[in-house]
Amino acid sequence: MPRTTVFTVTSCMLLAACGGGRSETSSFAQLSGPWSAQFSCADGSALKVRYEPDHVVIRTGDGEGLILPVVEPGRYETNRNALLLRGTGAAWMVAGRVTDCTAA
């Protein structure tokens, strides 16, 4: 198979994996910085956040990597996770449980 065909097929597979709107939490996020913000949450969790034009990349304290698409300004979410910006803090939701976070 020619290299251009392999590249085209691979690119299409990657684009298909990135689609789907808010229904999926992605764990293939590029986790290296630069990080835009860090939060310490009331439940003991820690978040590193990198803001992109149409999504945020989040790395949790336990090493999980997530991509959450923007829903509206200051609100990023999938069907399982959400980050809502509140002044200098945020609310972090995981599977319906909410915790308040402050900038670290």
mmCIF file of C-alpha atoms in Angstrom:
data_model
loop_
_atom_site.group_PDB
_atom_site.id
_atom_site.type_symbol
_atom_site.label_atom_id
_atom_site.label_comp_id
_atom_site.label_asym_id
_atom_site.label_seq_id
_atom_site.Cartn_x
_atom_site.Cartn_y
_atom_site.Cartn_z
ATOM 1 C CA MET A 1 0.000 0.000 0.000
ATOM 2 C CA PRO A 2 1.512 3.380 -0.948
ATOM 3 C CA ARG A 3 2.522 5.732 1.887
ATOM 4 C CA THR A 4 -0.038 8.370 0.882
ATOM 5 C CA THR A 5 -2.845 5.808 1.139
ATOM 6 C CA VAL A 6 -1.662 4.691 4.592
ATOM 7 C CA PHE A 7 -1.450 8.339 5.711
ATOM 8 C CA THR A 8 -4.929 9.099 4.340
ATOM 9 C CA VAL A 9 -6.510 6.054 5.988
ATOM 10 C CA THR A 10 -4.767 6.802 9.305
ATOM 11 C CA SER A 11 -5.839 10.459 9.173
ATOM 12 C CA CYS A 12 -9.450 9.492 8.509
ATOM 13 C CA MET A 13 -9.386 7.040 11.423
ATOM 14 C CA LEU A 14 -7.992 9.715 13.744
ATOM 15 C CA LEU A 15 -10.594 12.258 12.629
ATOM 16 C CA ALA A 16 -13.385 9.740 13.192
ATOM 17 C CA ALA A 17 -12.079 9.040 16.695
ATOM 18 C CA CYS A 18 -12.179 12.758 17.525
ATOM 19 C CA GLY A 19 -15.782 13.262 16.403
ATOM 20 C CA GLY A 20 -18.952 12.644 18.353
ATOM 21 C CA GLY A 21 -19.537 15.907 20.193
ATOM 22 C CA ARG A 22 -20.034 15.741 23.961
ATOM 23 C CA SER A 23 -20.790 12.039 24.228
ATOM 24 C CA GLU A 24 -17.259 10.763 24.811
ATOM 25 C CA THR A 25 -14.483 11.510 27.262
ATOM 26 C CA SER A 26 -11.182 11.159 25.448
ATOM 27 C CA SER A 27 -8.128 9.750 27.174
ATOM 28 C CA PHE A 28 -5.685 10.375 24.318
ATOM 29 C CA ALA A 29 -5.042 14.007 25.186
ATOM 30 C CA GLN A 30 -1.541 15.348 24.780
ATOM 31 C CA LEU A 31 -0.616 15.768 28.422
ATOM 32 C CA SER A 32 2.555 17.809 28.158
ATOM 33 C CA GLY A 33 2.281 21.547 28.867
ATOM 34 C CA PRO A 34 2.146 24.406 28.647
ATOM 35 C CA TRP A 35 -0.603 24.264 31.257
ATOM 36 C CA SER A 36 -2.845 27.340 31.451
ATOM 37 C CA ALA A 37 -4.161 26.806 34.986
ATOM 38 C CA GLN A 38 -3.983 24.495 37.972
ATOM 39 C CA PHE A 39 -6.759 23.864 40.480
ATOM 40 C CA SER A 40 -6.942 22.294 43.937
ATOM 41 C CA CYS A 41 -10.396 20.926 44.697
ATOM 42 C CA ALA A 42 -12.306 20.517 47.966
ATOM 43 C CA ASP A 43 -12.488 16.728 47.521
ATOM 44 C CA GLY A 44 -8.676 16.524 47.362
ATOM 45 C CA SER A 45 -8.411 16.250 43.592
ATOM 46 C CA ALA A 46 -5.983 18.353 41.575
ATOM 47 C CA LEU A 47 -6.352 19.485 37.964
ATOM 48 C CA LYS A 48 -3.988 20.884 35.363
ATOM 49 C CA VAL A 49 -5.837 22.605 32.532
ATOM 50 C CA ARG A 50 -4.763 23.790 29.097
ATOM 51 C CA TYR A 51 -7.279 25.964 27.260
ATOM 52 C CA GLU A 52 -7.591 25.497 23.500
ATOM 53 C CA PRO A 53 -9.970 27.378 21.155
ATOM 54 C CA ASP A 54 -12.674 24.682 21.145
ATOM 55 C CA HIS A 55 -11.806 22.438 24.110
ATOM 56 C CA VAL A 56 -9.754 22.039 27.273
ATOM 57 C CA VAL A 57 -7.146 19.392 27.961
ATOM 58 C CA ILE A 58 -7.214 18.266 31.592
ATOM 59 C CA ARG A 59 -4.792 16.136 33.538
ATOM 60 C CA THR A 60 -6.113 14.950 36.876
ATOM 61 C CA GLY A 61 -3.950 14.312 39.923
ATOM 62 C CA ASP A 62 -4.218 10.560 39.343
ATOM 63 C CA GLY A 63 -2.811 10.933 35.807
ATOM 64 C CA GLU A 64 -6.025 10.657 33.799
ATOM 65 C CA GLY A 65 -5.999 12.734 30.608
ATOM 66 C CA LEU A 66 -9.242 14.224 29.316
ATOM 67 C CA ILE A 67 -10.430 16.433 26.476
ATOM 68 C CA LEU A 68 -13.643 18.343 27.164
ATOM 69 C CA PRO A 69 -15.232 20.346 24.331
ATOM 70 C CA VAL A 70 -16.493 23.878 24.953
ATOM 71 C CA VAL A 71 -20.278 24.009 25.383
ATOM 72 C CA GLU A 72 -20.488 27.729 26.095
ATOM 73 C CA PRO A 73 -17.928 30.260 27.316
ATOM 74 C CA GLY A 74 -16.503 29.011 30.613
ATOM 75 C CA ARG A 75 -18.232 25.607 30.399
ATOM 76 C CA TYR A 76 -16.545 22.467 29.062
ATOM 77 C CA GLU A 77 -18.176 19.055 29.257
ATOM 78 C CA THR A 78 -18.788 15.532 28.067
ATOM 79 C CA ASN A 79 -21.465 13.140 29.236
ATOM 80 C CA ARG A 80 -19.318 12.205 32.286
ATOM 81 C CA ASN A 81 -17.146 15.218 33.168
ATOM 82 C CA ALA A 82 -17.566 18.995 33.255
ATOM 83 C CA LEU A 83 -15.427 21.981 34.173
ATOM 84 C CA LEU A 84 -17.296 25.224 34.917
ATOM 85 C CA LEU A 85 -15.146 28.296 35.403
ATOM 86 C CA ARG A 86 -16.205 30.594 38.276
ATOM 87 C CA GLY A 87 -14.099 33.718 38.675
ATOM 88 C CA THR A 88 -10.661 32.492 39.774
ATOM 89 C CA GLY A 89 -12.064 29.072 40.707
ATOM 90 C CA ALA A 90 -14.051 26.317 39.070
ATOM 91 C CA ALA A 91 -16.545 23.560 39.662
ATOM 92 C CA TRP A 92 -15.360 20.078 38.648
ATOM 93 C CA MET A 93 -17.983 17.423 37.965
ATOM 94 C CA VAL A 94 -17.331 13.705 37.614
ATOM 95 C CA ALA A 95 -20.262 11.358 37.034
ATOM 96 C CA GLY A 96 -22.721 13.806 38.590
ATOM 97 C CA ARG A 97 -20.620 14.613 41.674
ATOM 98 C CA VAL A 98 -19.546 18.256 41.978
ATOM 99 C CA THR A 99 -16.633 19.699 43.897
ATOM 100 C CA ASP A 100 -15.470 23.322 44.185
ATOM 101 C CA CYS A 101 -11.925 24.111 43.106
ATOM 102 C CA THR A 102 -9.627 27.079 43.672
ATOM 103 C CA ALA A 103 -6.714 28.239 41.554
ATOM 104 C CA ALA A 104 -3.501 26.672 42.837
#
